[in-house]
PDB file of C-alpha atoms in Angstrom:
ATOM      1  CA  UNK A   1       5.302 -11.484   8.494  1.00  0.00           C
ATOM      2  CA  UNK A   2       4.708  -8.218  10.338  1.00  0.00           C
ATOM      3  CA  UNK A   3       2.540  -6.689   7.618  1.00  0.00           C
ATOM      4  CA  UNK A   4       0.214  -9.706   7.570  1.00  0.00           C
ATOM      5  CA  UNK A   5      -0.229  -9.491  11.340  1.00  0.00           C
ATOM      6  CA  UNK A   6      -1.083  -5.800  11.100  1.00  0.00           C
ATOM      7  CA  UNK A   7      -3.532  -6.492   8.273  1.00  0.00           C
ATOM      8  CA  UNK A   8      -5.383  -9.102  10.327  1.00  0.00           C
ATOM      9  CA  UNK A   9      -5.883  -6.545  13.119  1.00  0.00           C
ATOM     10  CA  UNK A  10      -7.554  -4.059  10.751  1.00  0.00           C
ATOM     11  CA  UNK A  11     -11.345  -3.787  10.615  1.00  0.00           C
ATOM     12  CA  UNK A  12     -13.062  -5.716   7.810  1.00  0.00           C
ATOM     13  CA  UNK A  13     -13.865  -2.569   5.791  1.00  0.00           C
ATOM     14  CA  UNK A  14     -10.168  -1.625   5.821  1.00  0.00           C
ATOM     15  CA  UNK A  15      -9.194  -5.145   4.769  1.00  0.00           C
ATOM     16  CA  UNK A  16     -11.649  -4.919   1.859  1.00  0.00           C
ATOM     17  CA  UNK A  17     -10.250  -1.539   0.788  1.00  0.00           C
ATOM     18  CA  UNK A  18      -6.720  -2.936   0.973  1.00  0.00           C
ATOM     19  CA  UNK A  19      -7.735  -5.917  -1.173  1.00  0.00           C
ATOM     20  CA  UNK A  20      -8.962  -3.409  -3.758  1.00  0.00           C
ATOM     21  CA  UNK A  21      -5.624  -1.597  -3.596  1.00  0.00           C
ATOM     22  CA  UNK A  22      -3.766  -4.880  -4.167  1.00  0.00           C
ATOM     23  CA  UNK A  23      -5.884  -5.618  -7.232  1.00  0.00           C
ATOM     24  CA  UNK A  24      -5.140  -2.159  -8.575  1.00  0.00           C
ATOM     25  CA  UNK A  25      -1.397  -2.579  -7.941  1.00  0.00           C
ATOM     26  CA  UNK A  26      -1.442  -5.916  -9.777  1.00  0.00           C
ATOM     27  CA  UNK A  27      -3.376  -4.450 -12.705  1.00  0.00           C
ATOM     28  CA  UNK A  28      -1.765  -1.016 -13.075  1.00  0.00           C
ATOM     29  CA  UNK A  29       1.618  -1.298 -11.379  1.00  0.00           C
ATOM     30  CA  UNK A  30       3.116   0.482  -8.371  1.00  0.00           C
ATOM     31  CA  UNK A  31       2.496   4.117  -9.373  1.00  0.00           C
ATOM     32  CA  UNK A  32      -1.159   5.155  -8.942  1.00  0.00           C
ATOM     33  CA  UNK A  33      -1.390   8.960  -9.265  1.00  0.00           C
ATOM     34  CA  UNK A  34      -5.112   8.824 -10.113  1.00  0.00           C
ATOM     35  CA  UNK A  35      -5.923   7.052  -6.850  1.00  0.00           C
ATOM     36  CA  UNK A  36      -7.429   9.321  -4.161  1.00  0.00           C
ATOM     37  CA  UNK A  37      -5.157  10.139  -1.219  1.00  0.00           C
ATOM     38  CA  UNK A  38      -2.066   8.686  -2.923  1.00  0.00           C
ATOM     39  CA  UNK A  39       1.420  10.165  -2.809  1.00  0.00           C
ATOM     40  CA  UNK A  40       5.057   9.306  -3.243  1.00  0.00           C
ATOM     41  CA  UNK A  41       7.173   9.042  -0.109  1.00  0.00           C
ATOM     42  CA  UNK A  42      10.424   8.602  -2.026  1.00  0.00           C
ATOM     43  CA  UNK A  43      11.686   7.504  -5.415  1.00  0.00           C
ATOM     44  CA  UNK A  44      10.393   3.942  -5.032  1.00  0.00           C
ATOM     45  CA  UNK A  45       8.142   4.193  -1.972  1.00  0.00           C
ATOM     46  CA  UNK A  46       4.480   5.187  -2.124  1.00  0.00           C
ATOM     47  CA  UNK A  47       1.454   5.299   0.130  1.00  0.00           C
ATOM     48  CA  UNK A  48      -2.259   5.915   0.092  1.00  0.00           C
ATOM     49  CA  UNK A  49      -4.930   6.364   2.687  1.00  0.00           C
ATOM     50  CA  UNK A  50      -7.499   3.594   2.560  1.00  0.00           C
ATOM     51  CA  UNK A  51      -9.700   5.657   4.862  1.00  0.00           C
ATOM     52  CA  UNK A  52      -8.966   8.759   6.918  1.00  0.00           C
ATOM     53  CA  UNK A  53      -7.251   6.840   9.716  1.00  0.00           C
ATOM     54  CA  UNK A  54      -5.934   3.867   7.718  1.00  0.00           C
ATOM     55  CA  UNK A  55      -2.968   3.776   5.369  1.00  0.00           C
ATOM     56  CA  UNK A  56      -0.899   1.384   3.258  1.00  0.00           C
ATOM     57  CA  UNK A  57       2.709   1.857   2.134  1.00  0.00           C
ATOM     58  CA  UNK A  58       4.683  -0.084  -0.456  1.00  0.00           C
ATOM     59  CA  UNK A  59       7.957   0.033  -2.324  1.00  0.00           C
ATOM     60  CA  UNK A  60       8.933  -1.451  -5.640  1.00  0.00           C
ATOM     61  CA  UNK A  61      11.630  -2.150  -8.164  1.00  0.00           C
ATOM     62  CA  UNK A  62      11.654  -3.627 -11.611  1.00  0.00           C
ATOM     63  CA  UNK A  63      13.081  -7.080 -12.261  1.00  0.00           C
ATOM     64  CA  UNK A  64      13.465  -7.658 -15.984  1.00  0.00           C
ATOM     65  CA  UNK A  65       9.996  -6.867 -17.374  1.00  0.00           C
ATOM     66  CA  UNK A  66       8.037  -7.327 -14.130  1.00  0.00           C
ATOM     67  CA  UNK A  67       7.356  -5.078 -11.161  1.00  0.00           C
ATOM     68  CA  UNK A  68       8.297  -6.426  -7.759  1.00  0.00           C
ATOM     69  CA  UNK A  69       5.987  -4.652  -5.301  1.00  0.00           C
ATOM     70  CA  UNK A  70       6.307  -5.209  -1.568  1.00  0.00           C
ATOM     71  CA  UNK A  71       3.734  -3.865   0.861  1.00  0.00           C
ATOM     72  CA  UNK A  72       5.597  -2.533   3.884  1.00  0.00           C
ATOM     73  CA  UNK A  73       2.720  -1.453   6.090  1.00  0.00           C
ATOM     74  CA  UNK A  74      -1.045  -1.508   6.343  1.00  0.00           C
ATOM     75  CA  UNK A  75      -2.695  -0.122   9.432  1.00  0.00           C
ATOM     76  CA  UNK A  76      -3.434   2.979  11.442  1.00  0.00           C
ATOM     77  CA  UNK A  77      -1.916   6.172  10.077  1.00  0.00           C
ATOM     78  CA  UNK A  78      -0.833   7.033  13.622  1.00  0.00           C
ATOM     79  CA  UNK A  79       1.648   4.151  13.521  1.00  0.00           C
ATOM     80  CA  UNK A  80       2.656   4.527   9.863  1.00  0.00           C
ATOM     81  CA  UNK A  81       6.416   4.352   9.234  1.00  0.00           C
ATOM     82  CA  UNK A  82       6.783   7.825   7.706  1.00  0.00           C
TER      83      UNK A  82
END
């Protein structure tokens, strides 16, 4: 999908930082207020800067007892969808 294509274009250090974010989302859930450079964009949409010029956004909802988290964007903050 589009997000995977954007991810593959990111530098390796950004990809590694994003992998760390994914692990944290899996472990802690979609709301990460203790994470540096994190903020809410809406009720169910969040983002964080992986580095100064690189950002990831995701949205979520809860299905039964599990979080369904979908990454919407990972890439340059200049092109971020917010």
